[in-house]
Amino acid sequence: MDQPPIPAAAWDAAIDLRLPGRDSAAVIRTLRARAAAARYKDIGFPAAIDIDYTPVLDVFRELYNNVGDALASTPQGFAHTVELERQVVHWFADLFGLPAGDRWGYVTTGGTEANQAALLTARRRFPDALVYFSHAAHYSIEKITDILGVATNVVLVDEDARGEMDYGHLHQLVTRHRDRPAIVVATAGTTMCEAVDDTTRIQQILDDCGITQRFIHVDAALAGTALAIDGLLQLGPDSPVNSVATSGHKFYGTPVSCGVVLMADSARLARGRHVAYTATLDTTIAGSRSGQAAVLLWHAINEYGVDGHRHRAAAARAVAEYAVHRLTMIGWPAWRHERAFTVVLATPPAAVLERGWNLSRDGARSHLITMPGITMDQVDAFVADLAEVLERSTVVPRQRRRPELVWRAAVNGEDSLLAQ
Ligand SMILES: Cc1ncc(COP(=O)(O)O)c(C=O)c1O
């Protein structure tokens, strides 16, 4: 842990297949060793590391292709895992409160495809709608509006200092465009702060403005499962939310990126074309889809169940709370939203990051994320490094006596104060 990091050039040489004597197994061993060496200090990106997937890794020995609609069709032959995918979709649909007789979804390649599948439905329903989302929305949302040909309909909404949608601004914007249908993309777990946009308030604003042609999608890539378990994010007839996208490699830490899109079956206009040669219904964004991804998610669900995942979320939140406490105790500004795994902190001095800590950084503001599997021990080691650098620094201790200055710099993106 305290050994100096291996220089990047040494790793590059070790994985260069053109060098003599390299075989692919050796290269893979090196790649894994490189990732393992960095893992302890990799606390900035949201991937759980506590679930053991080795019992199902044999499924990677052959191709399993879940082409086509997961619920309404089955690929020919047996080189697929659609039965398990169906179980996954139903498990998520139950979790998010979709009625048994009116649900649709599938296992996607990740959060982006899940968002795209949902927004495709929204656009089909309301082709002339304006698409509202906040500056804090994930970059995939803007890209998707481009792919769907509705980039010119985008209306960007301000975010508040803690990353949540500014509802006053949304109200103003919707009021200005009350003659247009609205697609609103809320985020449940924004990338930087893990803020959760309030869909009840969004619904209220649309009601106030008399917008009946509406579609509310929630990008819940990060926080979807944990909030659904808490009963705070639901689909179904009593919910303002029309669709949800969530991720598999974040909270579940699947070793392959994947996600799940969910909505009421009745929300969809297009039922999909039957493709004769695959004997499936074409309703998904991707054609061929990874049968392995479905198996991995199924394994995570099967091994833990709702209670197990509730426990994982609670334990991870406790580590996040601990991190806020430890950082605050050394005078370094840090906070988190109530249920978040994400701890937002003023960007530490470069000397801390040079010790190998991989935080996610956005100017003067950074975050660490205590996804399941990140330990208090790692938090302690990070805080100890930060404290040591602060003790040695001639610049930063002054800032520590004025934490409100550091924090203002962090919120306003004033890099200069924190960079030394
Ligand atoms: C809020 C949010 N939405 C969407 C995505 C995109 O997910 P993916 O990278 O799996 O496509 C992410 C990923 O970081 C995210 O945090």
Short mmCIF file of C-alpha atoms and ligand atoms in Angstrom, two decimals:
data_model
loop_
_atom_site.label_atom_id
_atom_site.label_comp_id
_atom_site.label_asym_id
_atom_site.label_seq_id
_atom_site.Cartn_x
_atom_site.Cartn_y
_atom_site.Cartn_z
CA MET A 1 0.00 0.00 0.00
CA ASP A 2 2.80 2.39 0.85
CA GLN A 3 5.08 1.20 -1.92
CA PRO A 4 5.70 3.77 -4.63
CA PRO A 5 3.36 3.35 -7.59
CA ILE A 6 4.70 1.43 -10.55
CA PRO A 7 5.34 3.94 -13.37
CA ALA A 8 2.79 3.89 -16.19
CA ALA A 9 5.50 3.18 -18.76
CA ALA A 10 6.43 -0.05 -16.96
CA TRP A 11 2.84 -1.26 -17.12
CA ASP A 12 2.56 -0.26 -20.77
CA ALA A 13 5.65 -2.30 -21.58
CA ALA A 14 4.30 -5.28 -19.67
CA ILE A 15 1.07 -5.39 -21.66
CA ASP A 16 2.59 -4.70 -25.06
CA LEU A 17 1.81 -7.85 -27.03
CA ARG A 18 4.28 -6.90 -29.76
CA LEU A 19 7.19 -7.55 -27.42
CA PRO A 20 8.74 -11.00 -27.74
CA GLY A 21 7.64 -13.71 -25.35
CA ARG A 22 4.24 -12.22 -24.57
CA ASP A 23 1.19 -14.43 -24.54
CA SER A 24 -2.32 -13.27 -23.88
CA ALA A 25 -2.55 -15.01 -20.49
CA ALA A 26 0.54 -13.14 -19.32
CA VAL A 27 -0.86 -9.85 -20.53
CA ILE A 28 -4.13 -10.49 -18.74
CA ARG A 29 -2.26 -11.35 -15.55
CA THR A 30 -0.48 -8.02 -15.86
CA LEU A 31 -3.68 -6.10 -16.49
CA ARG A 32 -5.23 -7.70 -13.44
CA ALA A 33 -2.17 -7.00 -11.33
CA ARG A 34 -2.24 -3.36 -12.43
CA ALA A 35 -5.92 -3.03 -11.50
CA ALA A 36 -5.38 -4.84 -8.20
CA ALA A 37 -2.45 -2.59 -7.31
CA ALA A 38 -4.60 0.50 -7.84
CA ARG A 39 -7.79 -0.85 -6.24
CA TYR A 40 -7.13 0.13 -2.66
CA LYS A 41 -6.87 3.80 -3.58
CA ASP A 42 -9.56 3.69 -6.23
CA ILE A 43 -12.29 5.37 -4.22
CA GLY A 44 -13.60 7.90 -6.71
CA PHE A 45 -15.63 5.80 -9.12
CA PRO A 46 -18.87 4.02 -8.37
CA ALA A 47 -18.32 0.29 -8.71
CA ALA A 48 -19.08 -2.08 -5.84
CA ILE A 49 -16.39 -4.65 -5.18
CA ASP A 50 -17.98 -6.86 -2.53
CA ILE A 51 -19.88 -9.42 -4.62
CA ASP A 52 -18.06 -12.58 -5.66
CA TYR A 53 -18.95 -13.46 -9.24
CA THR A 54 -16.59 -16.41 -9.59
CA PRO A 55 -19.39 -19.03 -9.22
CA VAL A 56 -20.88 -17.93 -12.55
CA LEU A 57 -17.78 -17.03 -14.54
CA ASP A 58 -17.91 -20.31 -16.46
CA VAL A 59 -20.67 -18.77 -18.52
CA PHE A 60 -17.96 -16.78 -20.28
CA ARG A 61 -16.63 -19.90 -21.97
CA GLU A 62 -19.23 -19.74 -24.75
CA LEU A 63 -21.37 -17.18 -26.51
CA TYR A 64 -24.76 -16.49 -24.98
CA ASN A 65 -26.73 -14.00 -27.02
CA ASN A 66 -30.03 -12.65 -25.70
CA VAL A 67 -31.08 -11.03 -28.96
CA GLY A 68 -34.58 -9.58 -28.99
CA ASP A 69 -37.24 -8.59 -26.49
CA ALA A 70 -36.49 -10.11 -23.10
CA LEU A 71 -40.08 -10.63 -22.00
CA ALA A 72 -41.94 -11.32 -25.22
CA SER A 73 -39.60 -13.50 -27.24
CA THR A 74 -36.98 -16.20 -26.86
CA PRO A 75 -34.07 -16.63 -29.26
CA GLN A 76 -33.85 -19.90 -31.14
CA GLY A 77 -31.68 -22.66 -29.72
CA PHE A 78 -30.03 -22.65 -26.32
CA ALA A 79 -27.13 -20.23 -26.69
CA HIS A 80 -28.93 -17.59 -24.64
CA THR A 81 -29.81 -16.84 -21.02
CA VAL A 82 -33.15 -15.15 -21.64
CA GLU A 83 -34.94 -17.12 -18.91
CA LEU A 84 -32.55 -15.63 -16.35
CA GLU A 85 -32.85 -12.18 -17.94
CA ARG A 86 -36.61 -12.42 -17.53
CA GLN A 87 -36.15 -13.18 -13.83
CA VAL A 88 -33.87 -10.16 -13.55
CA VAL A 89 -36.39 -7.86 -15.23
CA HIS A 90 -39.23 -9.15 -13.05
CA TRP A 91 -37.14 -8.76 -9.90
CA PHE A 92 -36.38 -5.13 -10.74
CA ALA A 93 -39.98 -4.53 -11.81
CA ASP A 94 -41.18 -5.85 -8.43
CA LEU A 95 -38.63 -3.70 -6.64
CA PHE A 96 -39.76 -0.58 -8.49
CA GLY A 97 -43.44 -1.40 -7.98
CA LEU A 98 -44.50 -2.06 -11.56
CA PRO A 99 -47.72 -4.10 -11.66
CA ALA A 100 -47.25 -7.71 -12.79
CA GLY A 101 -49.51 -7.27 -15.79
CA ASP A 102 -48.00 -4.05 -17.07
CA ARG A 103 -44.22 -4.04 -17.13
CA TRP A 104 -41.47 -3.96 -19.70
CA GLY A 105 -37.70 -3.82 -19.64
CA TYR A 106 -34.48 -5.57 -20.49
CA VAL A 107 -30.83 -5.84 -19.52
CA THR A 108 -28.89 -3.18 -21.40
CA THR A 109 -25.19 -2.60 -22.04
CA GLY A 110 -25.17 0.04 -19.30
CA GLY A 111 -26.79 3.22 -18.05
CA THR A 112 -26.53 4.98 -21.38
CA GLU A 113 -28.45 2.35 -23.33
CA ALA A 114 -31.05 2.15 -20.56
CA ASN A 115 -31.54 5.92 -20.75
CA GLN A 116 -31.69 5.77 -24.50
CA ALA A 117 -34.31 3.03 -24.56
CA ALA A 118 -36.46 5.03 -22.14
CA LEU A 119 -36.06 8.31 -23.99
CA LEU A 120 -36.82 6.62 -27.30
CA THR A 121 -40.20 5.65 -25.86
CA ALA A 122 -40.70 9.17 -24.52
CA ARG A 123 -39.87 10.70 -27.90
CA ARG A 124 -42.16 8.31 -29.76
CA ARG A 125 -44.99 9.34 -27.48
CA PHE A 126 -44.27 13.05 -27.66
CA PRO A 127 -42.18 13.80 -30.75
CA ASP A 128 -42.57 17.58 -30.31
CA ALA A 129 -41.79 17.64 -26.62
CA LEU A 130 -39.17 19.83 -25.07
CA VAL A 131 -36.64 17.79 -23.14
CA TYR A 132 -35.79 19.26 -19.74
CA PHE A 133 -32.84 18.15 -17.67
CA SER A 134 -30.44 19.86 -15.34
CA HIS A 135 -26.80 20.78 -15.83
CA ALA A 136 -26.02 18.03 -13.34
CA ALA A 137 -27.53 15.33 -15.56
CA HIS A 138 -25.10 12.74 -16.88
CA TYR A 139 -23.42 13.58 -20.18
CA SER A 140 -25.18 10.62 -21.80
CA ILE A 141 -28.50 12.45 -21.69
CA GLU A 142 -27.38 15.24 -23.96
CA LYS A 143 -25.77 12.71 -26.30
CA ILE A 144 -28.99 10.71 -26.44
CA THR A 145 -31.05 13.76 -27.39
CA ASP A 146 -28.61 14.18 -30.26
CA ILE A 147 -28.93 10.53 -31.33
CA LEU A 148 -32.72 10.76 -31.13
CA GLY A 149 -32.74 13.93 -33.23
CA VAL A 150 -34.20 16.15 -30.51
CA ALA A 151 -31.09 18.10 -29.48
CA THR A 152 -32.76 21.35 -30.54
CA ASN A 153 -35.59 20.65 -28.11
CA VAL A 154 -33.32 20.53 -25.07
CA VAL A 155 -34.01 22.99 -22.26
CA LEU A 156 -31.29 23.04 -19.62
CA VAL A 157 -32.32 23.62 -16.04
CA ASP A 158 -30.04 25.07 -13.38
CA GLU A 159 -28.79 22.94 -10.52
CA ASP A 160 -28.43 24.12 -6.94
CA ALA A 161 -25.12 24.16 -5.05
CA ARG A 162 -25.65 20.55 -3.98
CA GLY A 163 -26.40 19.27 -7.48
CA GLU A 164 -30.18 19.03 -7.30
CA MET A 165 -32.45 20.46 -9.98
CA ASP A 166 -33.46 24.07 -9.34
CA TYR A 167 -37.24 23.72 -9.28
CA GLY A 168 -37.84 27.49 -9.38
CA HIS A 169 -35.91 27.60 -12.64
CA LEU A 170 -37.75 24.55 -14.00
CA HIS A 171 -41.04 26.26 -13.14
CA GLN A 172 -40.00 29.40 -15.05
CA LEU A 173 -38.91 27.40 -18.08
CA VAL A 174 -42.00 25.22 -18.22
CA THR A 175 -44.22 28.28 -17.75
CA ARG A 176 -42.53 29.85 -20.76
CA HIS A 177 -43.27 26.77 -22.86
CA ARG A 178 -46.65 25.72 -21.55
CA ASP A 179 -47.87 25.05 -25.09
CA ARG A 180 -45.35 22.23 -25.57
CA PRO A 181 -45.37 18.65 -24.25
CA ALA A 182 -42.58 17.97 -21.77
CA ILE A 183 -40.11 15.15 -21.30
CA VAL A 184 -38.28 15.69 -18.02
CA VAL A 185 -35.18 13.70 -17.19
CA ALA A 186 -34.64 13.61 -13.45
CA THR A 187 -31.52 12.11 -11.95
CA ALA A 188 -31.48 9.83 -8.93
CA GLY A 189 -27.85 10.10 -7.98
CA THR A 190 -26.10 12.81 -9.98
CA THR A 191 -22.58 12.00 -11.02
CA MET A 192 -20.75 14.51 -8.85
CA CYS A 193 -22.92 14.89 -5.73
CA GLU A 194 -25.39 12.00 -5.89
CA ALA A 195 -28.21 14.50 -5.64
CA VAL A 196 -31.70 13.11 -6.21
CA ASP A 197 -34.15 15.22 -8.19
CA ASP A 198 -37.60 15.30 -6.63
CA THR A 199 -40.09 13.86 -9.10
CA THR A 200 -43.07 14.86 -6.96
CA ARG A 201 -42.04 18.49 -7.28
CA ILE A 202 -41.45 18.05 -10.99
CA GLN A 203 -44.92 16.55 -11.32
CA GLN A 204 -46.36 19.48 -9.35
CA ILE A 205 -44.70 21.98 -11.68
CA LEU A 206 -46.07 20.21 -14.76
CA ASP A 207 -49.52 20.16 -13.11
CA ASP A 208 -49.31 23.87 -12.25
CA CYS A 209 -48.45 24.67 -15.85
CA GLY A 210 -51.23 22.46 -17.22
CA ILE A 211 -48.85 20.15 -19.11
CA THR A 212 -50.76 16.91 -19.55
CA GLN A 213 -48.59 15.57 -22.37
CA ARG A 214 -45.60 14.63 -20.30
CA PHE A 215 -43.08 11.91 -19.64
CA ILE A 216 -40.83 11.79 -16.58
CA HIS A 217 -37.78 9.59 -16.90
CA VAL A 218 -35.43 8.95 -13.98
CA ASP A 219 -31.78 8.27 -14.68
CA ALA A 220 -31.08 6.19 -11.60
CA ALA A 221 -27.87 4.59 -12.83
CA LEU A 222 -26.16 4.99 -9.50
CA ALA A 223 -28.77 5.11 -6.77
CA GLY A 224 -31.73 3.27 -8.32
CA THR A 225 -31.65 0.04 -6.35
CA ALA A 226 -30.89 1.61 -2.98
CA LEU A 227 -33.65 4.21 -3.33
CA ALA A 228 -36.15 1.66 -4.62
CA ILE A 229 -35.41 -0.57 -1.63
CA ASP A 230 -36.13 2.44 0.61
CA GLY A 231 -39.43 2.94 -1.23
CA LEU A 232 -38.25 6.33 -2.47
CA LEU A 233 -38.17 5.60 -6.18
CA GLN A 234 -41.12 3.79 -7.66
CA LEU A 235 -42.76 3.27 -11.02
CA GLY A 236 -46.35 2.15 -11.43
CA PRO A 237 -49.73 3.84 -11.62
CA ASP A 238 -49.38 5.98 -8.47
CA SER A 239 -45.93 7.27 -9.31
CA PRO A 240 -45.13 10.40 -11.33
CA VAL A 241 -42.27 8.44 -12.91
CA ASN A 242 -42.76 6.83 -16.33
CA SER A 243 -39.43 5.06 -16.76
CA VAL A 244 -36.24 4.26 -14.89
CA ALA A 245 -32.73 3.44 -16.02
CA THR A 246 -30.36 1.79 -13.60
CA SER A 247 -26.89 0.37 -13.82
CA GLY A 248 -25.55 -3.09 -13.09
CA HIS A 249 -21.83 -2.45 -12.74
CA LYS A 250 -22.25 0.32 -10.16
CA PHE A 251 -24.26 -0.92 -7.17
CA TYR A 252 -23.87 -4.59 -8.10
CA GLY A 253 -20.32 -4.27 -9.34
CA THR A 254 -20.88 -6.77 -12.15
CA PRO A 255 -17.59 -7.49 -13.88
CA VAL A 256 -19.18 -6.51 -17.17
CA SER A 257 -20.92 -3.19 -17.68
CA CYS A 258 -24.68 -3.52 -17.88
CA GLY A 259 -27.92 -1.86 -16.84
CA VAL A 260 -31.67 -2.30 -16.72
CA VAL A 261 -34.40 -0.18 -18.28
CA LEU A 262 -37.92 -0.39 -16.90
CA MET A 263 -41.29 1.11 -17.71
CA ALA A 264 -44.93 0.15 -17.89
CA ASP A 265 -45.60 -1.95 -20.96
CA SER A 266 -48.57 0.33 -21.67
CA ALA A 267 -46.20 3.33 -21.88
CA ARG A 268 -44.77 2.05 -25.13
CA LEU A 269 -46.27 2.92 -28.51
CA ALA A 270 -44.09 0.68 -30.65
CA ARG A 271 -44.50 -3.02 -29.99
CA GLY A 272 -41.45 -4.07 -32.04
CA ARG A 273 -41.06 -5.85 -35.35
CA HIS A 274 -40.87 -9.62 -35.53
CA VAL A 275 -37.57 -10.66 -37.08
CA ALA A 276 -37.99 -13.95 -38.87
CA TYR A 277 -34.42 -15.20 -38.88
CA THR A 278 -33.84 -14.68 -35.14
CA ALA A 279 -37.48 -15.52 -34.32
CA THR A 280 -37.53 -12.62 -31.86
CA LEU A 281 -39.26 -9.33 -31.39
CA ASP A 282 -36.99 -6.36 -32.06
CA THR A 283 -37.68 -3.88 -29.26
CA THR A 284 -34.21 -3.25 -27.87
CA ILE A 285 -31.63 -0.61 -28.83
CA ALA A 286 -28.88 -3.19 -29.31
CA GLY A 287 -29.57 -6.23 -31.46
CA SER A 288 -27.30 -8.91 -30.05
CA ARG A 289 -27.07 -8.57 -26.28
CA SER A 290 -24.82 -10.15 -23.71
CA GLY A 291 -26.38 -13.19 -22.11
CA GLN A 292 -23.53 -13.11 -19.60
CA ALA A 293 -24.59 -9.69 -18.27
CA ALA A 294 -28.01 -11.09 -17.45
CA VAL A 295 -26.40 -14.04 -15.63
CA LEU A 296 -24.20 -11.73 -13.55
CA LEU A 297 -27.13 -9.60 -12.46
CA TRP A 298 -29.20 -12.70 -11.79
CA HIS A 299 -26.40 -14.02 -9.58
CA ALA A 300 -26.25 -10.78 -7.57
CA ILE A 301 -30.00 -10.89 -7.06
CA ASN A 302 -30.13 -14.59 -6.34
CA GLU A 303 -27.32 -14.52 -3.79
CA TYR A 304 -28.45 -11.46 -1.84
CA GLY A 305 -32.16 -10.83 -2.40
CA VAL A 306 -33.76 -7.54 -1.38
CA ASP A 307 -32.70 -7.85 2.25
CA GLY A 308 -29.10 -8.55 1.34
CA HIS A 309 -28.95 -5.53 -0.93
CA ARG A 310 -30.64 -3.38 1.73
CA HIS A 311 -27.90 -4.42 4.11
CA ARG A 312 -25.18 -3.68 1.53
CA ALA A 313 -26.60 -0.21 0.92
CA ALA A 314 -26.83 0.52 4.66
CA ALA A 315 -23.26 -0.61 5.27
CA ALA A 316 -21.94 1.50 2.38
CA ARG A 317 -23.83 4.57 3.59
CA ALA A 318 -22.34 4.08 7.03
CA VAL A 319 -18.84 4.16 5.53
CA ALA A 320 -19.77 7.36 3.64
CA GLU A 321 -20.98 8.95 6.86
CA TYR A 322 -17.76 7.87 8.54
CA ALA A 323 -15.73 9.50 5.75
CA VAL A 324 -17.56 12.81 6.19
CA HIS A 325 -16.91 12.62 9.92
CA ARG A 326 -13.21 11.83 9.51
CA LEU A 327 -12.64 14.56 6.94
CA THR A 328 -14.52 17.12 8.99
CA MET A 329 -12.50 16.16 12.06
CA ILE A 330 -9.28 17.14 10.31
CA GLY A 331 -10.87 20.38 9.15
CA TRP A 332 -11.30 19.41 5.52
CA PRO A 333 -14.71 20.41 4.12
CA ALA A 334 -16.85 17.42 3.19
CA TRP A 335 -20.54 16.58 3.04
CA ARG A 336 -22.96 14.09 1.60
CA HIS A 337 -26.63 13.88 0.76
CA GLU A 338 -28.59 11.95 3.34
CA ARG A 339 -28.68 8.57 1.59
CA ALA A 340 -25.66 8.98 -0.63
CA PHE A 341 -22.60 6.78 -1.04
CA THR A 342 -20.90 9.86 -2.46
CA VAL A 343 -18.88 12.19 -0.26
CA VAL A 344 -18.25 15.59 -1.80
CA LEU A 345 -15.07 17.27 -0.64
CA ALA A 346 -12.88 20.19 -1.55
CA THR A 347 -10.29 18.89 -4.01
CA PRO A 348 -7.29 17.78 -1.94
CA PRO A 349 -3.86 19.23 -2.66
CA ALA A 350 -2.10 17.66 -5.64
CA ALA A 351 0.41 15.98 -3.27
CA VAL A 352 -2.39 13.76 -1.93
CA LEU A 353 -3.52 12.69 -5.37
CA GLU A 354 0.09 12.01 -6.32
CA ARG A 355 0.07 9.34 -3.65
CA GLY A 356 -2.23 7.37 -5.92
CA TRP A 357 -5.68 8.29 -4.57
CA ASN A 358 -8.05 8.14 -7.47
CA LEU A 359 -10.83 10.61 -6.73
CA SER A 360 -13.27 11.94 -9.25
CA ARG A 361 -12.47 15.60 -9.70
CA ASP A 362 -14.49 18.48 -11.06
CA GLY A 363 -12.32 21.56 -10.56
CA ALA A 364 -12.19 22.58 -6.94
CA ARG A 365 -14.75 19.97 -5.97
CA SER A 366 -14.01 16.25 -5.80
CA HIS A 367 -15.80 13.20 -4.58
CA LEU A 368 -15.09 9.81 -3.19
CA ILE A 369 -17.70 7.06 -3.28
CA THR A 370 -17.96 4.36 -0.68
CA MET A 371 -19.61 1.74 -2.86
CA PRO A 372 -20.18 -1.62 -1.14
CA GLY A 373 -16.78 -3.14 -0.46
CA ILE A 374 -14.97 0.14 0.21
CA THR A 375 -13.85 -0.02 3.82
CA MET A 376 -13.36 2.34 6.73
CA ASP A 377 -9.74 1.26 6.59
CA GLN A 378 -9.42 2.81 3.12
CA VAL A 379 -11.11 5.98 4.38
CA ASP A 380 -8.67 6.11 7.31
CA ALA A 381 -5.69 5.70 4.99
CA PHE A 382 -6.92 8.46 2.68
CA VAL A 383 -7.62 10.85 5.56
CA ALA A 384 -4.23 10.06 7.08
CA ASP A 385 -2.50 10.94 3.79
CA LEU A 386 -4.49 14.13 3.50
CA ALA A 387 -3.76 15.12 7.10
CA GLU A 388 -0.07 14.45 6.62
CA VAL A 389 0.11 16.59 3.48
CA LEU A 390 -1.82 19.36 5.22
CA GLU A 391 0.55 19.31 8.18
CA ARG A 392 3.54 19.68 5.88
CA SER A 393 2.03 22.34 3.68
CA THR A 394 2.58 26.01 4.30
CA VAL A 395 -0.41 27.02 2.23
CA VAL A 396 -3.18 24.67 3.09
CA PRO A 397 -3.20 25.01 6.88
CA ARG A 398 -4.24 28.62 6.41
CA GLN A 399 -7.15 27.37 4.38
CA ARG A 400 -7.98 24.88 7.07
CA ARG A 401 -8.47 27.68 9.52
CA ARG A 402 -10.97 29.11 7.04
CA PRO A 403 -12.92 26.03 5.90
CA GLU A 404 -15.75 28.22 4.62
CA LEU A 405 -13.27 29.76 2.13
CA VAL A 406 -12.18 26.37 0.92
CA TRP A 407 -15.74 25.32 0.57
CA ARG A 408 -16.77 28.43 -1.30
CA ALA A 409 -13.89 27.81 -3.68
CA ALA A 410 -15.02 24.24 -4.12
CA VAL A 411 -18.60 25.21 -4.88
CA ASN A 412 -17.60 28.02 -7.22
CA GLY A 413 -14.98 25.98 -9.02
CA GLU A 414 -12.12 28.31 -8.01
CA ASP A 415 -9.25 25.96 -8.61
CA SER A 416 -6.45 28.27 -7.60
CA LEU A 417 -7.08 28.25 -3.89
CA LEU A 418 -6.86 24.49 -3.66
CA ALA A 419 -4.35 23.44 -6.23
CA GLN A 420 -1.17 23.93 -4.21
C1 LIG B 1 -26.18 9.22 -13.45
C2 LIG B 1 -25.58 8.40 -14.56
N1 LIG B 1 -26.28 8.19 -15.66
C3 LIG B 1 -25.82 7.47 -16.69
C4 LIG B 1 -24.56 6.91 -16.64
C5 LIG B 1 -24.05 6.16 -17.84
O1 LIG B 1 -23.87 4.83 -17.57
P1 LIG B 1 -22.90 3.93 -18.49
O2 LIG B 1 -21.55 4.50 -18.37
O3 LIG B 1 -23.09 2.58 -17.89
O4 LIG B 1 -23.44 3.97 -19.86
C6 LIG B 1 -23.77 7.09 -15.50
C7 LIG B 1 -22.42 6.52 -15.42
O5 LIG B 1 -21.54 6.98 -14.77
C8 LIG B 1 -24.29 7.86 -14.43
O6 LIG B 1 -23.58 8.10 -13.30
#
